[in-house]
mmCIF file with all atom_site columns, C-alpha atoms in Angstrom:
data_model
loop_
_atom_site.group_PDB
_atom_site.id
_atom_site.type_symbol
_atom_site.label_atom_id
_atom_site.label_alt_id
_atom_site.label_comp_id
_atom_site.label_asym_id
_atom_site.label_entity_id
_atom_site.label_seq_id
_atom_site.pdbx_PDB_ins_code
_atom_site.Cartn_x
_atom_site.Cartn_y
_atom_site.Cartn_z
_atom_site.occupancy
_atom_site.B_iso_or_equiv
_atom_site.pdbx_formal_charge
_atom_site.auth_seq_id
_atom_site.auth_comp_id
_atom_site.auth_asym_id
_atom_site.auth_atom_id
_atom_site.pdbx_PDB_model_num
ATOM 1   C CA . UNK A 1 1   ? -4.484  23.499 -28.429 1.00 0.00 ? 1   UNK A CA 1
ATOM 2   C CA . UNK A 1 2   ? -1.164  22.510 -29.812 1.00 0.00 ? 2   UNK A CA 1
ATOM 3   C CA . UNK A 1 3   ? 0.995   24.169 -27.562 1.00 0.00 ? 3   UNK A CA 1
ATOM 4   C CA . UNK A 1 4   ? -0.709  22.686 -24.932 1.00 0.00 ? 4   UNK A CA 1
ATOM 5   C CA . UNK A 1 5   ? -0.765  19.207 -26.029 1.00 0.00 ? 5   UNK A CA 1
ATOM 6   C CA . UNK A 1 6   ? 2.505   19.518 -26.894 1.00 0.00 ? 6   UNK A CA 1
ATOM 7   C CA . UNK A 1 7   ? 3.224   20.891 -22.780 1.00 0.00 ? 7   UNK A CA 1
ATOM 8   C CA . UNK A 1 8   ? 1.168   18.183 -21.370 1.00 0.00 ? 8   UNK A CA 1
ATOM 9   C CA . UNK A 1 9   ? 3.226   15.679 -23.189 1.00 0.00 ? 9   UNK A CA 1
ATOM 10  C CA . UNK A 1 10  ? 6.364   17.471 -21.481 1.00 0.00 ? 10  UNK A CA 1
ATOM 11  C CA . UNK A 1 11  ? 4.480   16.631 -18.331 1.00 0.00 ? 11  UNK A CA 1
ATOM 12  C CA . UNK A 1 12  ? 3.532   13.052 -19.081 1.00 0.00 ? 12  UNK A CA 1
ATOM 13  C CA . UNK A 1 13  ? 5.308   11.947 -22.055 1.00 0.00 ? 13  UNK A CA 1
ATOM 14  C CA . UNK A 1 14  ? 2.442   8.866  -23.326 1.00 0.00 ? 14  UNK A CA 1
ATOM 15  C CA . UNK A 1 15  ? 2.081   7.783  -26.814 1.00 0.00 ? 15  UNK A CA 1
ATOM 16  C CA . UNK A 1 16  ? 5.791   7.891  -27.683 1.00 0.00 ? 16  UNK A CA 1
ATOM 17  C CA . UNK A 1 17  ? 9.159   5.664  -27.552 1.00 0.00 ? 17  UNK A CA 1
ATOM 18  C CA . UNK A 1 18  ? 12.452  6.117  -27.313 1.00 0.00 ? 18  UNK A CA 1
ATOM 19  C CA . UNK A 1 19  ? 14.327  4.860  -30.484 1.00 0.00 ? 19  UNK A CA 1
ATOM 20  C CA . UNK A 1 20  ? 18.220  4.690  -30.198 1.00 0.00 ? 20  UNK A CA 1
ATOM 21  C CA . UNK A 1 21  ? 18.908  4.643  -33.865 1.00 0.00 ? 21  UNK A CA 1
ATOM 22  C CA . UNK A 1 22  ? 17.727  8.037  -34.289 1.00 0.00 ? 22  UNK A CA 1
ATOM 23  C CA . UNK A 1 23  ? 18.679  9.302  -30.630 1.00 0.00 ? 23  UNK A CA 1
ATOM 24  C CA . UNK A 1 24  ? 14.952  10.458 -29.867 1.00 0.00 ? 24  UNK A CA 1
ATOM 25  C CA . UNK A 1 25  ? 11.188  10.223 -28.734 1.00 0.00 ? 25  UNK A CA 1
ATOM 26  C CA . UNK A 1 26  ? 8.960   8.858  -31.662 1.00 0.00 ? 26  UNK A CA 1
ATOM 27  C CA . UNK A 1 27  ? 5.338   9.116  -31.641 1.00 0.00 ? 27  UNK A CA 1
ATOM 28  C CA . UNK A 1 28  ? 3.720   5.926  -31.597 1.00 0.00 ? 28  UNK A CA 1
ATOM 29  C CA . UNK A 1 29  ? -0.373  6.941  -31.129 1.00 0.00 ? 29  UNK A CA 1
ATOM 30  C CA . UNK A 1 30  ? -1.376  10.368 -31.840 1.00 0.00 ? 30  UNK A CA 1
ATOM 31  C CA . UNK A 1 31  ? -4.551  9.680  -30.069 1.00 0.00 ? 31  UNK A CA 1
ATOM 32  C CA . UNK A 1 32  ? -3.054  8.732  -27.016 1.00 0.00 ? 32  UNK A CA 1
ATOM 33  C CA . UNK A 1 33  ? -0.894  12.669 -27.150 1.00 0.00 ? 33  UNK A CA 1
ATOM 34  C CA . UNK A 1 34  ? -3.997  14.412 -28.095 1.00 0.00 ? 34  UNK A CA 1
ATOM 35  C CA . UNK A 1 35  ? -6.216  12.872 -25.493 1.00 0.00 ? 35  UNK A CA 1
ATOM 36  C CA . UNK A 1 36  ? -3.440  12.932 -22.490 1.00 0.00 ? 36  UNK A CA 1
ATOM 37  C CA . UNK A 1 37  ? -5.249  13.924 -19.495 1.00 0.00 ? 37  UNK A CA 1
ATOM 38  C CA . UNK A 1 38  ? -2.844  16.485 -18.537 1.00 0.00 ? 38  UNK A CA 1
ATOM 39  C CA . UNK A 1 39  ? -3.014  18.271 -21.942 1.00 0.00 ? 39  UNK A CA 1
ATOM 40  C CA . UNK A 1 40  ? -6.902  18.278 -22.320 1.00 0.00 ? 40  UNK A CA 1
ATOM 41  C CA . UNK A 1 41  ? -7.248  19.572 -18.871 1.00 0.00 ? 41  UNK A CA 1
ATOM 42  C CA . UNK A 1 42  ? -4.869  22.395 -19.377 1.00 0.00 ? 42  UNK A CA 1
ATOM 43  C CA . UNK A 1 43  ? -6.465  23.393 -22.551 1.00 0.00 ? 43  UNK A CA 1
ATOM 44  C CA . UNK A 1 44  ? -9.994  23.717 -20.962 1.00 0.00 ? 44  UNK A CA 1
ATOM 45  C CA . UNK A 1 45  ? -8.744  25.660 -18.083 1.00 0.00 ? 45  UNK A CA 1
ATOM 46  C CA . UNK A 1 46  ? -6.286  28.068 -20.517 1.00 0.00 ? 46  UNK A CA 1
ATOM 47  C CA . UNK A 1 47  ? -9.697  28.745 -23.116 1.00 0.00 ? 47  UNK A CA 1
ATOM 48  C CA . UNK A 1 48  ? -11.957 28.887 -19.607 1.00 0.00 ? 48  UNK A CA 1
ATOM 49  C CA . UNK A 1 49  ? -9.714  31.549 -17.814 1.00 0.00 ? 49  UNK A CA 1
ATOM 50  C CA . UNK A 1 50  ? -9.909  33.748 -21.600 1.00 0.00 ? 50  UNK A CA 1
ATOM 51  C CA . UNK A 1 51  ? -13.222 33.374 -21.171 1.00 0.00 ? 51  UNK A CA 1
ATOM 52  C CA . UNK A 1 52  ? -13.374 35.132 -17.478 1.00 0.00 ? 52  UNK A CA 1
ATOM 53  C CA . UNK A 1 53  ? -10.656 37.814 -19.013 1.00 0.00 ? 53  UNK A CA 1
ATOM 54  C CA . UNK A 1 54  ? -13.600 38.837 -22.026 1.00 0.00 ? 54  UNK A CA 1
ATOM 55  C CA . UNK A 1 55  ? -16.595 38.447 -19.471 1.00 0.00 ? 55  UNK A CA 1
ATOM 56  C CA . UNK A 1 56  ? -14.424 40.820 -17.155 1.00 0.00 ? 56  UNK A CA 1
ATOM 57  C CA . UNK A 1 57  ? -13.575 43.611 -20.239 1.00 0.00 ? 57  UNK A CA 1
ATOM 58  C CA . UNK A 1 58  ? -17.442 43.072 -21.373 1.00 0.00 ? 58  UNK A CA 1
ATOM 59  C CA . UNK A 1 59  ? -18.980 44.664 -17.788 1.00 0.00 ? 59  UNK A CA 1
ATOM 60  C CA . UNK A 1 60  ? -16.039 46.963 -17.755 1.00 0.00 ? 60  UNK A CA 1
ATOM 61  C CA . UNK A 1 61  ? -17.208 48.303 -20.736 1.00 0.00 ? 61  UNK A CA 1
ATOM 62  C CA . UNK A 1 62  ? -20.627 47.819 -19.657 1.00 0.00 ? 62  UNK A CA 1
ATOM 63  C CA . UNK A 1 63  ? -20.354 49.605 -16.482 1.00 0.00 ? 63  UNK A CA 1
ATOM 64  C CA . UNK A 1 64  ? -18.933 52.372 -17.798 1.00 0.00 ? 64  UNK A CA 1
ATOM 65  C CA . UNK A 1 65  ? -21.963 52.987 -20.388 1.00 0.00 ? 65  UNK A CA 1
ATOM 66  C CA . UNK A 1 66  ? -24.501 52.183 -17.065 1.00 0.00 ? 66  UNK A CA 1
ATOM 67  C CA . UNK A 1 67  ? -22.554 54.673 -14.769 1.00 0.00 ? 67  UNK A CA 1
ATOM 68  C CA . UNK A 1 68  ? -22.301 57.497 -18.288 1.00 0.00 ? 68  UNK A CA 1
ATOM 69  C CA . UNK A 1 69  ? -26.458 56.662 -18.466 1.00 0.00 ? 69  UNK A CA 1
ATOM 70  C CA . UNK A 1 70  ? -25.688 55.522 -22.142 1.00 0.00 ? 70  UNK A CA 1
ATOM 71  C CA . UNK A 1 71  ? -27.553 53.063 -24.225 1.00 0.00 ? 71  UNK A CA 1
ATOM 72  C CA . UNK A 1 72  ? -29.086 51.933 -20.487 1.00 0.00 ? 72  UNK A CA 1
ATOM 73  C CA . UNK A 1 73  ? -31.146 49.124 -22.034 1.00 0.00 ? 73  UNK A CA 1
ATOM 74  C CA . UNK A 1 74  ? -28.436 47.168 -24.096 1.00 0.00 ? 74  UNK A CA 1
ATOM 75  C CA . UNK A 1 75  ? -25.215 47.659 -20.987 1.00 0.00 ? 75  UNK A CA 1
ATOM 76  C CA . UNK A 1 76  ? -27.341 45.779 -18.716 1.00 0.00 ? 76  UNK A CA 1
ATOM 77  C CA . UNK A 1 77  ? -28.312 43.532 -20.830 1.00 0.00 ? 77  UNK A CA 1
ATOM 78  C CA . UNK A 1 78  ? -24.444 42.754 -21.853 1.00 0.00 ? 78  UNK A CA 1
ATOM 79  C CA . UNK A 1 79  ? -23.707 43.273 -18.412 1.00 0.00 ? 79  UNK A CA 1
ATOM 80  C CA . UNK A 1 80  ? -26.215 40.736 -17.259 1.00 0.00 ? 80  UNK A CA 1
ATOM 81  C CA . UNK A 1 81  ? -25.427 37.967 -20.269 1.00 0.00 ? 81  UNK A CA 1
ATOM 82  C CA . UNK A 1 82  ? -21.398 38.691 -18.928 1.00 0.00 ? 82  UNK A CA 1
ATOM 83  C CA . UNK A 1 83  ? -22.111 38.261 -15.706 1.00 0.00 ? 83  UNK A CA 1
ATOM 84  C CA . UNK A 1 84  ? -23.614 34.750 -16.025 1.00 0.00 ? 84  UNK A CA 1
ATOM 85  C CA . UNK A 1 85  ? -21.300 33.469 -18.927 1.00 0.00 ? 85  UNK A CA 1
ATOM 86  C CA . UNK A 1 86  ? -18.264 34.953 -16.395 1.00 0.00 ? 86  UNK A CA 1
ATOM 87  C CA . UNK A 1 87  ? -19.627 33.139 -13.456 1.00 0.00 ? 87  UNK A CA 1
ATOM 88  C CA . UNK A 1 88  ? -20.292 29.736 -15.516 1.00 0.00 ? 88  UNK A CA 1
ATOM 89  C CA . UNK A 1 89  ? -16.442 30.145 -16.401 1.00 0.00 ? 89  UNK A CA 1
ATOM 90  C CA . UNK A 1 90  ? -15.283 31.326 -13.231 1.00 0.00 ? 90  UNK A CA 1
ATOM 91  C CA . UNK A 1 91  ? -16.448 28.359 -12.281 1.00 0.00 ? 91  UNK A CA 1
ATOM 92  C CA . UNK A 1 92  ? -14.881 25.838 -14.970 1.00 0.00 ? 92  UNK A CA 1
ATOM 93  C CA . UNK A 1 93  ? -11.410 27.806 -13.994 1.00 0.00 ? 93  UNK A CA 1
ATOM 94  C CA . UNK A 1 94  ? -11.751 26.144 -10.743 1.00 0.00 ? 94  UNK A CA 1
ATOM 95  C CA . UNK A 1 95  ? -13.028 22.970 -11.777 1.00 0.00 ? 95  UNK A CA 1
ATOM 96  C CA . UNK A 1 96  ? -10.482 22.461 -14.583 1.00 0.00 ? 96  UNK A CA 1
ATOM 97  C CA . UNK A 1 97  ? -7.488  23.756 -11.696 1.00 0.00 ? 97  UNK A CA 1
ATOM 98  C CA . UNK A 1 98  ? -8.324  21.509 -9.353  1.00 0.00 ? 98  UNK A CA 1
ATOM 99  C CA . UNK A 1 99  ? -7.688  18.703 -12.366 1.00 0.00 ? 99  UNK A CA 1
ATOM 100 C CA . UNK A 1 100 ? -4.089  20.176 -13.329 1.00 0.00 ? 100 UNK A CA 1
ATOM 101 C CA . UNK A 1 101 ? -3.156  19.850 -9.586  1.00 0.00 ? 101 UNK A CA 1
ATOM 102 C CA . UNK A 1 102 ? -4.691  16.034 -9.030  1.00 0.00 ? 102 UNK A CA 1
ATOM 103 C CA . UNK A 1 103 ? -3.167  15.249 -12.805 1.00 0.00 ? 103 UNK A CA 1
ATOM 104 C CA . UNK A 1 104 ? -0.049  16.582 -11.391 1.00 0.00 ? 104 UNK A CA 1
ATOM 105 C CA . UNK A 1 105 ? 0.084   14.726 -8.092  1.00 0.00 ? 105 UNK A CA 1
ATOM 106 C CA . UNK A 1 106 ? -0.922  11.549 -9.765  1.00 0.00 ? 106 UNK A CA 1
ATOM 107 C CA . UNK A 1 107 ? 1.894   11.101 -12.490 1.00 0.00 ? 107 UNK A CA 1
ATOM 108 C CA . UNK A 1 108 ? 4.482   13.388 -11.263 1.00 0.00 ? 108 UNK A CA 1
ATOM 109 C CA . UNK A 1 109 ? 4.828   13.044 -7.330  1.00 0.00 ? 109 UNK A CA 1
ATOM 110 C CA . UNK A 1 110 ? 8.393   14.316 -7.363  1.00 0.00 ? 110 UNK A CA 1
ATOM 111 C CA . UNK A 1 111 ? 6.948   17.723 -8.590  1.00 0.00 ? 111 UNK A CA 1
ATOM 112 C CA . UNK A 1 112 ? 4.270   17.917 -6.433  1.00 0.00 ? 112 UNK A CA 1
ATOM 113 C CA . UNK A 1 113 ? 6.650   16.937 -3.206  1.00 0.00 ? 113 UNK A CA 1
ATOM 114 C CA . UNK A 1 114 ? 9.244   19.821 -4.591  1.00 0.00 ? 114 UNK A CA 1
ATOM 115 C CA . UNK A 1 115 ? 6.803   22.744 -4.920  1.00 0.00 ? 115 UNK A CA 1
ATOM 116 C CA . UNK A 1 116 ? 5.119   22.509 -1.600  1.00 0.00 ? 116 UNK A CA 1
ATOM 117 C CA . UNK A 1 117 ? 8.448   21.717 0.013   1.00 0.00 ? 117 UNK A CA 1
ATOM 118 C CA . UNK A 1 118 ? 7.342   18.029 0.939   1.00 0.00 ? 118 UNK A CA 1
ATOM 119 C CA . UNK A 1 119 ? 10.044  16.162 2.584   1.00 0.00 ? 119 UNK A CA 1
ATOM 120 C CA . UNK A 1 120 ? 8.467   13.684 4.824   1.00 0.00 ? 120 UNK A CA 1
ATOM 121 C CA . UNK A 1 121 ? 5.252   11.928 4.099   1.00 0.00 ? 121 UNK A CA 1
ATOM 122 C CA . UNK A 1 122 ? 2.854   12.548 6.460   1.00 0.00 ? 122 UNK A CA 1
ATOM 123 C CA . UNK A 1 123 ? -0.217  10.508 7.730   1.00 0.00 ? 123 UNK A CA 1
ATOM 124 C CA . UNK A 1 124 ? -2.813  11.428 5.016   1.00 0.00 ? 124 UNK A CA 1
ATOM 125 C CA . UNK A 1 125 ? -4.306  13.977 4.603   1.00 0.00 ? 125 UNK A CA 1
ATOM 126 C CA . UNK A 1 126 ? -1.343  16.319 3.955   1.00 0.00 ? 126 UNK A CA 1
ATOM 127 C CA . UNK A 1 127 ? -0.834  20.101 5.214   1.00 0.00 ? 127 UNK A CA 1
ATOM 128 C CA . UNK A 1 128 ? -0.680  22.762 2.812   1.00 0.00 ? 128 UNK A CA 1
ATOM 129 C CA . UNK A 1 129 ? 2.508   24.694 3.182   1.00 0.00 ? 129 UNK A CA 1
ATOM 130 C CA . UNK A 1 130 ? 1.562   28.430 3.117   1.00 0.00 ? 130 UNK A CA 1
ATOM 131 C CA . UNK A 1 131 ? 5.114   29.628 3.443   1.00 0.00 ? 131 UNK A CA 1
ATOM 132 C CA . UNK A 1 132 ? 8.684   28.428 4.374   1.00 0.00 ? 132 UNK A CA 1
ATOM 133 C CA . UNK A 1 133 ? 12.447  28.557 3.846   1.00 0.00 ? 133 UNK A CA 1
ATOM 134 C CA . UNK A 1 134 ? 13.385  24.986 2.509   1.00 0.00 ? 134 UNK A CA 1
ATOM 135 C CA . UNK A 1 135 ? 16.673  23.960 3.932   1.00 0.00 ? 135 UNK A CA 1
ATOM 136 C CA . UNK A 1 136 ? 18.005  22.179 1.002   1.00 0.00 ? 136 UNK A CA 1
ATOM 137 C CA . UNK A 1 137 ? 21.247  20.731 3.008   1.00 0.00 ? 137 UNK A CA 1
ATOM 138 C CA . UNK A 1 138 ? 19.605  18.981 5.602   1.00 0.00 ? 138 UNK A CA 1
ATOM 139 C CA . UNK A 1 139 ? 16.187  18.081 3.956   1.00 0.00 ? 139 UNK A CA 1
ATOM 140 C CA . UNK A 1 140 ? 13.945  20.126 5.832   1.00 0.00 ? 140 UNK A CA 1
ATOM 141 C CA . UNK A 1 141 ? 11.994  23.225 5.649   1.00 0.00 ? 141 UNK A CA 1
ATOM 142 C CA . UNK A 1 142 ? 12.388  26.677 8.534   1.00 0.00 ? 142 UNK A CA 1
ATOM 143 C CA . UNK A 1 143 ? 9.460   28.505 9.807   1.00 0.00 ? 143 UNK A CA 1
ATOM 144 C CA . UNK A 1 144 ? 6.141   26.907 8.445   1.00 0.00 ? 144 UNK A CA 1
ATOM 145 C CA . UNK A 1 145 ? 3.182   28.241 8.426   1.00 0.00 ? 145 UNK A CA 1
ATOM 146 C CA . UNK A 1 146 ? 0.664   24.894 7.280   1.00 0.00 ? 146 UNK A CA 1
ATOM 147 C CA . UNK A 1 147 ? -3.031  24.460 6.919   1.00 0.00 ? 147 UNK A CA 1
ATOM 148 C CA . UNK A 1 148 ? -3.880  21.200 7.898   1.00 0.00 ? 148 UNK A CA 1
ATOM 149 C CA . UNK A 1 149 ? -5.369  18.556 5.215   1.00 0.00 ? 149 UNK A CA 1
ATOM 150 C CA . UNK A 1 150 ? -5.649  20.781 2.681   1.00 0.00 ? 150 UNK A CA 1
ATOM 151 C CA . UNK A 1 151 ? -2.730  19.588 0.856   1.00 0.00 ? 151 UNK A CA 1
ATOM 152 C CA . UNK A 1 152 ? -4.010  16.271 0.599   1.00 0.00 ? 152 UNK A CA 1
ATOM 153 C CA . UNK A 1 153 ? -7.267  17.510 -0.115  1.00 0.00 ? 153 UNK A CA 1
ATOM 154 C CA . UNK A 1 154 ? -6.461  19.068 -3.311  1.00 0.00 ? 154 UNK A CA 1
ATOM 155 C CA . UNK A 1 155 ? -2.969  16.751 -4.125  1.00 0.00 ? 155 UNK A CA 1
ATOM 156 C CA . UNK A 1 156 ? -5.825  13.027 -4.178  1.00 0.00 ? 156 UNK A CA 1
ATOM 157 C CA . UNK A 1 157 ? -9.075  14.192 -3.709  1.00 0.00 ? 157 UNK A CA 1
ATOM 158 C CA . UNK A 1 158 ? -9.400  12.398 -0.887  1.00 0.00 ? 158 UNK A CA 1
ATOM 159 C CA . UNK A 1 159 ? -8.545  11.702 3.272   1.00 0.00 ? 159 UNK A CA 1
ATOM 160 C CA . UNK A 1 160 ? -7.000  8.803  3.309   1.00 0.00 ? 160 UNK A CA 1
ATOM 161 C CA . UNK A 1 161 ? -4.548  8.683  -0.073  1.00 0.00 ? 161 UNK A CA 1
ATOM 162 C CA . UNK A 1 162 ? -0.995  9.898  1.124   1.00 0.00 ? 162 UNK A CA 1
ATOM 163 C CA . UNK A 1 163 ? 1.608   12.325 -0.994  1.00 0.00 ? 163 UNK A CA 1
ATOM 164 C CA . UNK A 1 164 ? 4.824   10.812 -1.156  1.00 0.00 ? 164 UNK A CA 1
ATOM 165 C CA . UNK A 1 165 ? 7.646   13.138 0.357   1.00 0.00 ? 165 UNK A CA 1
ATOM 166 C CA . UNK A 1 166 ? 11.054  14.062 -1.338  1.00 0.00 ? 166 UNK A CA 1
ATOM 167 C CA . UNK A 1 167 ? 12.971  11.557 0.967   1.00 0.00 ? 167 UNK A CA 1
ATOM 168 C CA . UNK A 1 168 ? 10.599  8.491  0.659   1.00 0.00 ? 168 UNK A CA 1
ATOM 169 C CA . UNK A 1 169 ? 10.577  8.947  -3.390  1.00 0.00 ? 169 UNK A CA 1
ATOM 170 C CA . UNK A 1 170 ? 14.173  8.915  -3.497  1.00 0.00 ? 170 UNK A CA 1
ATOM 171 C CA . UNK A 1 171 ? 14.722  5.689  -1.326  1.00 0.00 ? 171 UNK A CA 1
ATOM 172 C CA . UNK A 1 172 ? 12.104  3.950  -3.460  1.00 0.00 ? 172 UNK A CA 1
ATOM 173 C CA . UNK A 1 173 ? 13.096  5.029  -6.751  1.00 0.00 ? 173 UNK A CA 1
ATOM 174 C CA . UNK A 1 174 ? 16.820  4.661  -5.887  1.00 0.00 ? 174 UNK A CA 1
ATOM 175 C CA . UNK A 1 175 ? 17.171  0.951  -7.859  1.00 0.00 ? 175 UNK A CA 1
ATOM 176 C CA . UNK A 1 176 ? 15.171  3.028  -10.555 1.00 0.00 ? 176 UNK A CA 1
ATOM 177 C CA . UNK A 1 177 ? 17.730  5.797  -10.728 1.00 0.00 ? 177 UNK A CA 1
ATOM 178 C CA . UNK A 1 178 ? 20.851  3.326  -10.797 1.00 0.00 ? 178 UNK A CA 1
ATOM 179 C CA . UNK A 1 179 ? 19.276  1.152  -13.444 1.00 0.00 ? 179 UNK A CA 1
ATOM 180 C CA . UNK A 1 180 ? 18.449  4.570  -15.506 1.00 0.00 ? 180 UNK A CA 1
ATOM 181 C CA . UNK A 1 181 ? 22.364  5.153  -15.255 1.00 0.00 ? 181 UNK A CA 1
ATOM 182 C CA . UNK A 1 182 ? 23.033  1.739  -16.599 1.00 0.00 ? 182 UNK A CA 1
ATOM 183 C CA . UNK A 1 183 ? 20.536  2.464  -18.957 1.00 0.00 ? 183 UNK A CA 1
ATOM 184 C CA . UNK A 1 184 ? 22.723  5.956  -20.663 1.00 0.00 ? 184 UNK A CA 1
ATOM 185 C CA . UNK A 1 185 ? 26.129  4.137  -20.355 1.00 0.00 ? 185 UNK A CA 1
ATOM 186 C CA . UNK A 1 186 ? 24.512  0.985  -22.131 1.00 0.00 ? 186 UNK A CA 1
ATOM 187 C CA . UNK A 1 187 ? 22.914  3.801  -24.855 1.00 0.00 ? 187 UNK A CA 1
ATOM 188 C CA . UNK A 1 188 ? 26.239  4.943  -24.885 1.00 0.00 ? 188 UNK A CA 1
ATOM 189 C CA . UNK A 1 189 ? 28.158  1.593  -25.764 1.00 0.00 ? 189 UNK A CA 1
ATOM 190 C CA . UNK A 1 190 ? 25.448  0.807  -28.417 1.00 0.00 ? 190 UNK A CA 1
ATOM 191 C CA . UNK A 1 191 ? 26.040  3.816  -30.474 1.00 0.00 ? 191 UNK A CA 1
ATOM 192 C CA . UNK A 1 192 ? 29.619  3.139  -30.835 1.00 0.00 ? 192 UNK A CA 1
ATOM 193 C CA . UNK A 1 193 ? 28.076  -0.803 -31.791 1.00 0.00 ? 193 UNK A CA 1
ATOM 194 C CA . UNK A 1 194 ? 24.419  -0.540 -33.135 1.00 0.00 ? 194 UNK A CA 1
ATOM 195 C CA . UNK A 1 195 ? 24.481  -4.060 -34.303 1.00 0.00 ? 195 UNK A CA 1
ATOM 196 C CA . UNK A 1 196 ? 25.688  -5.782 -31.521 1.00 0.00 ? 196 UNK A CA 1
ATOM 197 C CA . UNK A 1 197 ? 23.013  -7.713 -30.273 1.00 0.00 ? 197 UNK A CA 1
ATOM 198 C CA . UNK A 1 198 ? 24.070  -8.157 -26.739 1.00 0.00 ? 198 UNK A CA 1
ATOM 199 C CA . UNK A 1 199 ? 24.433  -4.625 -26.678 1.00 0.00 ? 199 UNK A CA 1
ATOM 200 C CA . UNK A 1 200 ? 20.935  -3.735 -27.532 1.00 0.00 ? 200 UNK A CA 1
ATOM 201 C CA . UNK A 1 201 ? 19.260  -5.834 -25.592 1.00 0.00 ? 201 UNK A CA 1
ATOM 202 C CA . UNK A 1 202 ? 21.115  -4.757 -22.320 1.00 0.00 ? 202 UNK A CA 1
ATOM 203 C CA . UNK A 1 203 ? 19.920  -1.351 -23.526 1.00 0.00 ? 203 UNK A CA 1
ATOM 204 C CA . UNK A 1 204 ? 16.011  -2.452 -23.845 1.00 0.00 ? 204 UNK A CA 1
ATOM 205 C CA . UNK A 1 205 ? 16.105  -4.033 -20.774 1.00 0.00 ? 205 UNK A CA 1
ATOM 206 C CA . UNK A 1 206 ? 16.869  -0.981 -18.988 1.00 0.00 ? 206 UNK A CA 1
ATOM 207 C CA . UNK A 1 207 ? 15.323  1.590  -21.046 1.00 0.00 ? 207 UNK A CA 1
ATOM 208 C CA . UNK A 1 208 ? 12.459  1.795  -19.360 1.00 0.00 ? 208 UNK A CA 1
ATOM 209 C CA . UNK A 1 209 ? 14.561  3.619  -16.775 1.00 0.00 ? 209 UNK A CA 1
ATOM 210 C CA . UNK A 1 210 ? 15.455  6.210  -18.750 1.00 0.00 ? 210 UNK A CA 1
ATOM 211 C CA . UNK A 1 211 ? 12.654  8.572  -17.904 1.00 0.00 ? 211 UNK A CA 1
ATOM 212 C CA . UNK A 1 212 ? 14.024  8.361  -14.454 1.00 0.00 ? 212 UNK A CA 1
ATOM 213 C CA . UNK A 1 213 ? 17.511  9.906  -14.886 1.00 0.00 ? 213 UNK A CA 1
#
């Protein structure tokens, strides 16, 4: 659970502040870290995919006792309760999947727009990339193979909400990016000074920035 809380708020960093004095992230609600969306959903799906793994080792092991003709009466009844409690999980695998990928198109649409290669945005719903050779140099990606809307699909749950591409992020957040920059060479100044007033508050007021860089 830990690890994973602690991932998700690599993901999503909420709950936490950036305090110059001591040069890092402090924790300002615990709740807020332990109930992060991103973490909660990827401890479900982590404990629901051990789940499948057990139900999967329980009918091997039951299978093998039904195909010997041992103990006939208890392997299908294992095989039977491991069966349904696989399926049940199977299914929560899926369900809890589907989450990480929305969680991840919601608060991280850079991500999302590297991994499947997205450069442009397109007219919602997106295409799923099945495979490609990203061109890094001129911003494009070689010999696609796509299936329509499914990107989309999975990225916002719905047909009409688009994912941002790599280009249109970059023009948008590009005031973002330059204030982040101001933001590190004012952190910079007010470590040499960190009682100069003046200093500090040019530093605040670009701070929130700094997640950007």
């Amino acid at each position: 659970l830990w690890i994973l809380i602690a991932n998700g708020w690599m993901q999503d960093p909420v709950g936490a502040h950036f305090n110059y004095q001591t040069m890092r992230m402090e924790m300002s609600s615990m709740w807020d870290i332990v109930f992060n969306p991103v973490a909660q959903a990827k401890f479900v799906h982590t404990v629901s995919a051990g789940y499948v793994t057990a139900a999967c080792f329980v009918l091997g092991i039951s299978s093998w006792y039904i195909l010997k003709g041992r103990d006939l009466p208890f392997a299908r009844r294992s095989f039977r309760i491991a069966a349904a409690f696989g399926f049940a999980s199977a299914l929560s695998v899926i369900v809890l999947g589907d989450e990480s990928g929305y969680t991840v198109a919601e608060s991280q649409q850079t991500k999302i727009a590297a991994m499947e290669g997205i450069w442009n945005t397109e007219p919602a719903p997106a295409a799923l990339t099945l495979f490609a050779i990203p061109d890094q140099a001129n911003r494009t990606n070689h010999y696609e193979i796509r299936l329509p809307y499914v990107m989309g699909l999975i990225g916002t749950r719905s047909t009409t909400k688009e994912i941002p591409g790599i280009k249109q992020i970059v023009a948008r957040n590009k005031q973002r990016i330059l204030n982040g920059q101001q933001a590190v060479i004012a952190l910079e100044a007010l470590r040499k000074a960190p009682q100069d007033a003046a200093l500090r508050a040019a530093f605040e007021n670009k701070q929130g920035d700094l997640r950007t860089v």
